[in-house]
DNA sequence: CCGTATCCATTCCGATACTG
DNA sequence: CAGTATCGGAATGGATACGG
């Protein structure tokens, strides 16, 4: 998408897409959640060219999704860590994953609770009183109407 | 992303991205949830060129996200409706929206329950016993280990 | 109104070579 | 190892013109 930058779009969905709306960025964030921190780790696991990896990382840092911190080993290099904001993407990633799993025939992965090793409840919307809600049961209204 | 099609990637996140991993597709789906059905409606609301809209719609239909149905008015034309699978993207869209709202300073929109007009609970993960879980409390394991 | 076809500009991607 | 610089090719996007 070239024309509209989306950056100033009123819709929060559009704005989010401006930050992480390309496939590489999403995959980088996925790897970050998987524990990857170093340039080379991302490079190898994603098999992405150095130059475009560099650009994507810069953008993610600029957007506040990742931050650079001094390497934990003694090296002169930096590591890329998820910020608080970046960690907020976990829900997005898992929503995407859940959708992908849901319609793919066979299940590839299961999200489990670290504590009891049991599967986590599927992501779903709940009303204030706890009722589960489907897409038709909700409505998006401007904040001003609230 | 040219090289790896992602289509055959083991990770469900990557596969999902193959289906709806570009910004236009996401926005089209957003509009579909907003009630848009016709080619011209998408064209105007997104201000996207006809040709690329056509390509995107075709792809979304091919991926089973949208389906074409005869127009509800008497016209000869078709309308694009979300399939069951497509409606599953609601959760994804709202997760993206929630993330965008969460870090933007001011809130643009609120998701409310149609029934009681009260805000819906924020999306979050819950363990089997109901405890709320953060990213660190969960782990993604291959289905074969389950 | 709903697309398809064409053209052109731009952008993106991957490979490679290079630096500290 | 962690990038930067450059380059050619491929894909994409936007505008426009055209057809059913």
CSV table of C-alpha atoms (C1' of nucleotides) in Angstrom, one decimal:
chain,number,residue,atom,x,y,z
A,1,UNK,CA,0.0,0.0,0.0
A,2,UNK,CA,1.7,3.2,-1.1
A,3,UNK,CA,-0.8,6.0,-1.2
A,4,UNK,CA,-2.4,6.3,2.2
A,5,UNK,CA,0.2,5.9,5.0
A,6,UNK,CA,-2.4,4.7,7.4
A,7,UNK,CA,-0.4,6.3,10.1
A,8,UNK,CA,-3.0,9.0,10.6
A,9,UNK,CA,-6.0,6.8,9.9
A,10,UNK,CA,-8.7,7.1,12.5
A,11,UNK,CA,-9.2,3.4,12.8
A,12,UNK,CA,-6.9,1.7,15.3
A,13,UNK,CA,-6.7,-1.4,13.1
A,14,UNK,CA,-5.3,0.6,10.2
A,15,UNK,CA,-2.8,2.3,12.5
A,16,UNK,CA,-1.7,-1.0,13.9
A,17,UNK,CA,-1.2,-2.2,10.4
A,18,UNK,CA,1.1,0.7,9.7
A,19,UNK,CA,3.4,-0.5,12.5
A,20,UNK,CA,3.3,-4.3,11.9
A,21,UNK,CA,1.3,-4.7,8.8
A,22,UNK,CA,3.8,-6.6,6.7
A,23,UNK,CA,4.4,-10.3,6.8
A,24,UNK,CA,8.1,-10.0,7.7
A,25,UNK,CA,7.4,-7.8,10.8
A,26,UNK,CA,4.9,-10.2,12.1
A,27,UNK,CA,7.3,-13.1,11.6
A,28,UNK,CA,10.1,-11.2,13.4
A,29,UNK,CA,7.8,-10.6,16.3
A,30,UNK,CA,6.9,-14.2,16.4
A,31,UNK,CA,10.5,-15.2,16.6
A,32,UNK,CA,11.1,-12.6,19.3
A,33,UNK,CA,8.4,-14.3,21.4
A,34,UNK,CA,10.2,-17.6,20.6
A,35,UNK,CA,13.2,-16.1,22.4
A,36,UNK,CA,15.2,-14.9,19.5
A,37,UNK,CA,17.2,-11.7,20.2
A,38,UNK,CA,20.1,-11.4,17.9
A,39,UNK,CA,20.4,-10.2,14.4
A,40,UNK,CA,21.9,-13.5,13.3
A,41,UNK,CA,19.2,-15.5,15.0
A,42,UNK,CA,16.5,-13.7,13.1
A,43,UNK,CA,18.4,-14.0,9.9
A,44,UNK,CA,18.9,-17.7,10.1
A,45,UNK,CA,15.5,-18.7,11.4
A,46,UNK,CA,13.6,-16.6,8.9
A,47,UNK,CA,16.1,-16.8,6.1
A,48,UNK,CA,15.6,-13.2,5.3
A,49,UNK,CA,18.2,-11.0,3.6
A,50,UNK,CA,20.4,-9.0,5.9
A,51,UNK,CA,19.4,-5.7,4.4
A,52,UNK,CA,15.7,-6.1,4.7
A,53,UNK,CA,16.0,-7.6,8.1
A,54,UNK,CA,17.9,-4.5,9.1
A,55,UNK,CA,15.2,-2.3,7.8
A,56,UNK,CA,12.5,-4.2,9.5
A,57,UNK,CA,14.2,-4.2,12.8
A,58,UNK,CA,14.8,-0.5,12.6
A,59,UNK,CA,11.2,0.1,11.9
A,60,UNK,CA,10.1,-2.1,14.7
A,61,UNK,CA,12.4,-0.3,17.1
A,62,UNK,CA,11.1,3.1,15.8
A,63,UNK,CA,7.5,2.0,16.3
A,64,UNK,CA,8.3,1.0,19.9
A,65,UNK,CA,7.7,-2.7,19.4
A,66,UNK,CA,11.3,-3.7,19.9
A,67,UNK,CA,14.1,-2.1,21.8
A,68,UNK,CA,17.8,-2.5,21.5
A,69,UNK,CA,19.7,-3.5,24.6
A,70,UNK,CA,23.3,-4.2,25.2
A,71,UNK,CA,24.1,-7.9,24.6
A,72,UNK,CA,23.8,-10.1,27.6
A,73,UNK,CA,27.1,-11.8,26.8
A,74,UNK,CA,30.1,-9.5,26.7
A,75,UNK,CA,29.9,-8.7,23.0
A,76,UNK,CA,29.9,-5.3,21.6
A,77,UNK,CA,26.6,-6.0,19.9
A,78,UNK,CA,23.0,-5.2,20.7
A,79,UNK,CA,20.1,-7.4,21.2
A,80,UNK,CA,16.5,-6.8,20.2
A,81,UNK,CA,14.0,-7.3,22.9
A,82,UNK,CA,10.2,-6.9,22.9
A,83,UNK,CA,9.0,-3.8,24.7
A,84,UNK,CA,5.9,-3.8,26.8
A,85,UNK,CA,4.1,-2.6,23.8
A,86,UNK,CA,5.6,-5.4,21.7
A,87,UNK,CA,4.6,-8.0,24.2
A,88,UNK,CA,1.0,-6.8,23.8
A,89,UNK,CA,1.2,-8.3,20.3
A,90,UNK,CA,1.1,-11.8,21.9
A,91,UNK,CA,-2.7,-11.7,21.9
A,92,UNK,CA,-2.7,-10.7,18.2
A,93,UNK,CA,-0.3,-13.4,17.2
A,94,UNK,CA,-2.2,-16.0,19.1
A,95,UNK,CA,-5.5,-14.8,17.6
A,96,UNK,CA,-4.0,-15.2,14.2
A,97,UNK,CA,-2.6,-18.6,15.1
A,98,UNK,CA,-6.0,-19.7,16.5
A,99,UNK,CA,-7.7,-18.7,13.3
A,100,UNK,CA,-5.1,-20.6,11.2
A,101,UNK,CA,-5.5,-23.7,13.4
A,102,UNK,CA,-9.2,-23.5,13.3
A,103,UNK,CA,-9.6,-23.8,9.6
A,104,UNK,CA,-6.7,-26.0,8.6
A,105,UNK,CA,-7.9,-29.4,9.2
A,106,UNK,CA,-5.2,-30.7,11.5
A,107,UNK,CA,-3.9,-28.9,14.5
A,108,UNK,CA,-0.2,-28.0,14.5
A,109,UNK,CA,0.3,-26.5,17.9
A,110,UNK,CA,-1.3,-26.2,21.2
A,111,UNK,CA,-1.1,-23.4,23.7
A,112,UNK,CA,-0.6,-24.6,27.2
A,113,UNK,CA,-0.5,-23.1,30.6
A,114,UNK,CA,3.0,-23.3,32.0
A,115,UNK,CA,1.7,-23.9,35.4
A,116,UNK,CA,-0.4,-27.0,34.9
A,117,UNK,CA,0.5,-27.9,31.4
A,118,UNK,CA,-3.1,-27.9,30.3
A,119,UNK,CA,-4.4,-26.3,27.2
A,120,UNK,CA,-5.4,-22.7,27.6
A,121,UNK,CA,-9.0,-21.7,26.8
A,122,UNK,CA,-9.6,-20.6,23.3
A,123,UNK,CA,-9.6,-16.9,22.9
A,124,UNK,CA,-13.1,-15.5,22.9
A,125,UNK,CA,-15.1,-12.4,23.8
A,126,UNK,CA,-17.1,-12.2,26.9
A,127,UNK,CA,-19.7,-9.7,28.0
A,128,UNK,CA,-19.4,-7.9,31.2
A,129,UNK,CA,-21.4,-10.5,32.9
A,130,UNK,CA,-19.4,-13.3,31.5
A,131,UNK,CA,-21.6,-14.5,28.6
A,132,UNK,CA,-19.5,-15.5,25.6
A,133,UNK,CA,-20.1,-13.3,22.6
A,134,UNK,CA,-19.9,-13.9,18.9
A,135,UNK,CA,-19.2,-11.2,16.2
A,136,UNK,CA,-22.9,-10.5,15.8
A,137,UNK,CA,-23.4,-9.8,19.5
A,138,UNK,CA,-21.1,-6.9,19.6
A,139,UNK,CA,-20.9,-3.5,18.1
A,140,UNK,CA,-18.0,-1.0,17.7
A,141,UNK,CA,-18.9,2.5,18.6
A,142,UNK,CA,-16.8,5.7,18.6
A,143,UNK,CA,-15.3,6.5,21.9
A,144,UNK,CA,-17.2,9.7,22.1
A,145,UNK,CA,-20.5,7.8,22.3
A,146,UNK,CA,-19.4,6.0,25.4
B,1,UNK,CA,7.9,-11.4,0.7
B,2,UNK,CA,8.7,-13.2,-2.5
B,3,UNK,CA,10.8,-16.2,-1.7
B,4,UNK,CA,9.0,-18.4,0.7
B,5,UNK,CA,5.3,-18.6,0.0
B,6,UNK,CA,4.5,-19.3,3.6
B,7,UNK,CA,1.6,-21.4,2.3
B,8,UNK,CA,3.4,-24.6,3.3
B,9,UNK,CA,5.0,-23.2,6.4
B,10,UNK,CA,4.5,-25.4,9.5
B,11,UNK,CA,3.5,-22.4,11.6
B,12,UNK,CA,-0.2,-21.6,11.5
B,13,UNK,CA,0.7,-17.9,12.0
B,14,UNK,CA,2.7,-17.9,8.8
B,15,UNK,CA,0.0,-19.8,6.9
B,16,UNK,CA,-2.6,-17.3,8.0
B,17,UNK,CA,-0.4,-14.5,6.8
B,18,UNK,CA,-0.4,-16.1,3.4
B,19,UNK,CA,-4.1,-15.7,3.3
B,20,UNK,CA,-4.6,-12.3,4.8
B,21,UNK,CA,-1.1,-11.0,5.4
B,22,UNK,CA,-1.3,-7.8,3.5
B,23,UNK,CA,-2.8,-4.6,4.7
B,24,UNK,CA,-5.4,-4.3,1.9
B,25,UNK,CA,-6.9,-7.7,2.7
B,26,UNK,CA,-7.2,-6.9,6.4
B,27,UNK,CA,-8.9,-3.6,5.6
B,28,UNK,CA,-11.3,-5.3,3.2
B,29,UNK,CA,-12.2,-7.7,5.9
B,30,UNK,CA,-12.7,-4.9,8.3
B,31,UNK,CA,-15.1,-3.2,5.9
B,32,UNK,CA,-16.9,-6.5,5.4
B,33,UNK,CA,-17.5,-6.7,9.1
B,34,UNK,CA,-18.8,-3.1,8.9
B,35,UNK,CA,-21.4,-4.3,6.5
B,36,UNK,CA,-19.9,-3.5,3.1
B,37,UNK,CA,-20.7,-6.0,0.4
B,38,UNK,CA,-20.4,-4.5,-2.9
B,39,UNK,CA,-17.4,-3.9,-5.1
B,40,UNK,CA,-18.1,-0.2,-5.2
B,41,UNK,CA,-18.6,0.1,-1.5
B,42,UNK,CA,-15.2,-1.3,-0.9
B,43,UNK,CA,-13.7,0.8,-3.6
B,44,UNK,CA,-15.1,4.0,-2.2
B,45,UNK,CA,-14.5,3.4,1.5
B,46,UNK,CA,-11.0,2.2,1.0
B,47,UNK,CA,-10.2,4.4,-2.0
B,48,UNK,CA,-8.3,1.6,-3.6
B,49,UNK,CA,-7.8,1.2,-7.3
B,50,UNK,CA,-10.3,-1.1,-9.0
B,51,UNK,CA,-7.7,-3.5,-10.3
B,52,UNK,CA,-6.0,-4.2,-7.0
B,53,UNK,CA,-9.4,-4.4,-5.3
B,54,UNK,CA,-10.4,-7.0,-7.8
B,55,UNK,CA,-7.3,-9.0,-7.2
B,56,UNK,CA,-7.7,-8.9,-3.4
B,57,UNK,CA,-11.3,-9.9,-3.5
B,58,UNK,CA,-10.5,-12.8,-5.8
B,59,UNK,CA,-7.8,-13.9,-3.4
B,60,UNK,CA,-10.0,-13.6,-0.4
B,61,UNK,CA,-12.7,-15.7,-2.2
B,62,UNK,CA,-10.1,-18.2,-3.2
B,63,UNK,CA,-8.9,-18.5,0.4
B,64,UNK,CA,-12.4,-19.0,1.6
B,65,UNK,CA,-12.6,-15.8,3.6
B,66,UNK,CA,-15.3,-14.3,1.4
B,67,UNK,CA,-17.9,-15.8,-0.9
B,68,UNK,CA,-19.8,-14.3,-3.7
B,69,UNK,CA,-23.5,-14.4,-3.5
B,70,UNK,CA,-26.2,-13.1,-5.9
B,71,UNK,CA,-27.0,-9.5,-5.1
B,72,UNK,CA,-29.8,-9.0,-2.6
B,73,UNK,CA,-31.4,-6.3,-4.8
B,74,UNK,CA,-32.4,-7.5,-8.2
B,75,UNK,CA,-29.2,-6.5,-9.9
B,76,UNK,CA,-27.1,-8.8,-12.0
B,77,UNK,CA,-24.2,-8.4,-9.8
B,78,UNK,CA,-22.7,-10.3,-7.0
B,79,UNK,CA,-22.0,-9.4,-3.4
B,80,UNK,CA,-19.1,-10.4,-1.2
B,81,UNK,CA,-20.0,-11.9,2.1
B,82,UNK,CA,-17.9,-13.2,4.9
B,83,UNK,CA,-17.9,-16.9,5.1
B,84,UNK,CA,-17.9,-18.8,8.4
B,85,UNK,CA,-14.1,-18.9,8.2
B,86,UNK,CA,-14.0,-15.2,7.4
B,87,UNK,CA,-16.2,-14.4,10.4
B,88,UNK,CA,-13.5,-16.1,12.4
B,89,UNK,CA,-11.3,-13.2,11.7
B,90,UNK,CA,-13.3,-11.0,14.0
B,91,UNK,CA,-11.2,-12.0,16.9
B,92,UNK,CA,-8.1,-11.2,15.0
B,93,UNK,CA,-9.3,-7.9,13.9
B,94,UNK,CA,-10.4,-7.0,17.4
B,95,UNK,CA,-7.1,-8.2,18.8
B,96,UNK,CA,-5.3,-5.8,16.5
B,97,UNK,CA,-7.7,-3.1,17.3
B,98,UNK,CA,-7.2,-3.6,21.0
B,99,UNK,CA,-3.5,-3.4,20.6
B,100,UNK,CA,-3.8,-0.3,18.6
B,101,UNK,CA,-6.0,1.3,21.2
B,102,UNK,CA,-3.9,0.2,24.0
B,103,UNK,CA,-0.8,2.1,23.0
B,104,UNK,CA,-2.2,5.1,21.3
B,105,UNK,CA,-2.9,7.5,24.1
B,106,UNK,CA,-6.5,8.2,23.4
B,107,UNK,CA,-9.2,5.7,22.8
B,108,UNK,CA,-10.9,5.9,19.4
B,109,UNK,CA,-13.6,3.2,19.7
B,110,UNK,CA,-15.3,1.0,22.2
B,111,UNK,CA,-16.6,-2.5,21.6
B,112,UNK,CA,-19.9,-2.9,23.3
B,113,UNK,CA,-22.4,-5.7,23.9
B,114,UNK,CA,-25.4,-5.3,21.7
B,115,UNK,CA,-27.6,-6.7,24.4
B,116,UNK,CA,-26.8,-4.4,27.3
B,117,UNK,CA,-24.8,-1.7,25.5
B,118,UNK,CA,-22.0,-2.2,28.0
B,119,UNK,CA,-18.3,-2.5,27.1
B,120,UNK,CA,-17.1,-6.0,26.4
B,121,UNK,CA,-14.3,-7.4,28.5
B,122,UNK,CA,-10.9,-6.9,27.0
B,123,UNK,CA,-9.6,-9.9,25.2
B,124,UNK,CA,-7.3,-12.0,27.4
B,125,UNK,CA,-6.1,-15.5,27.8
B,126,UNK,CA,-7.5,-17.7,30.6
B,127,UNK,CA,-6.2,-20.9,32.0
B,128,UNK,CA,-8.4,-23.9,32.2
B,129,UNK,CA,-9.4,-22.9,35.7
B,130,UNK,CA,-10.1,-19.3,34.8
B,131,UNK,CA,-7.0,-17.6,35.9
B,132,UNK,CA,-5.9,-14.8,33.5
B,133,UNK,CA,-2.6,-15.5,31.8
B,134,UNK,CA,0.0,-13.3,30.4
B,135,UNK,CA,2.4,-14.1,27.6
B,136,UNK,CA,5.0,-15.5,30.0
B,137,UNK,CA,2.5,-17.9,31.5
B,138,UNK,CA,1.9,-19.8,28.4
B,139,UNK,CA,3.9,-22.0,26.1
B,140,UNK,CA,3.3,-23.2,22.5
B,141,UNK,CA,3.9,-26.8,22.0
B,142,UNK,CA,3.6,-29.0,18.9
B,143,UNK,CA,0.3,-30.8,18.7
B,144,UNK,CA,2.1,-34.1,18.8
B,145,UNK,CA,3.3,-33.5,22.3
B,146,UNK,CA,-0.2,-33.1,23.5
C,1,DC,C1',-22.2,-0.3,-11.8
C,2,DC,C1',-18.7,-4.0,-11.9
C,3,DG,C1',-15.1,-5.3,-13.3
C,4,DT,C1',-10.8,-6.4,-16.9
C,5,DA,C1',-6.7,-4.8,-19.4
C,6,DT,C1',-2.9,-2.0,-20.0
C,7,DC,C1',0.8,1.1,-18.8
C,8,DC,C1',4.1,3.3,-15.9
C,9,DA,C1',6.4,4.5,-11.5
C,10,DT,C1',7.8,2.8,-7.4
C,11,DT,C1',8.9,-0.2,-4.1
C,12,DC,C1',10.5,-4.3,-2.4
C,13,DC,C1',13.3,-8.4,-2.2
C,14,DG,C1',17.3,-11.3,-2.6
C,15,DA,C1',22.1,-11.8,-3.6
C,16,DT,C1',26.5,-10.2,-3.2
C,17,DA,C1',30.2,-7.6,-1.7
C,18,DC,C1',32.1,-4.9,1.8
C,19,DT,C1',33.3,-2.9,6.6
C,20,DG,C1',34.4,-2.9,11.7
D,1,DC,C1',28.9,-11.4,14.1
D,2,DA,C1',26.2,-7.4,12.8
D,3,DG,C1',25.3,-4.7,9.9
D,4,DT,C1',25.7,-1.1,5.4
D,5,DA,C1',25.9,-0.4,0.3
D,6,DT,C1',24.6,-1.5,-4.1
D,7,DC,C1',22.2,-3.6,-7.9
D,8,DG,C1',19.1,-6.1,-11.0
D,9,DG,C1',14.8,-8.2,-11.3
D,10,DA,C1',10.2,-9.0,-9.8
D,11,DA,C1',6.0,-7.7,-7.9
D,12,DT,C1',2.9,-4.2,-6.6
D,13,DG,C1',0.2,0.0,-6.8
D,14,DG,C1',-2.2,3.7,-9.0
D,15,DA,C1',-4.3,5.9,-13.0
D,16,DT,C1',-6.8,5.4,-16.8
D,17,DA,C1',-9.2,3.5,-20.5
D,18,DC,C1',-12.3,0.1,-21.9
D,19,DG,C1',-16.3,-3.4,-22.0
D,20,DG,C1',-20.5,-6.0,-20.4
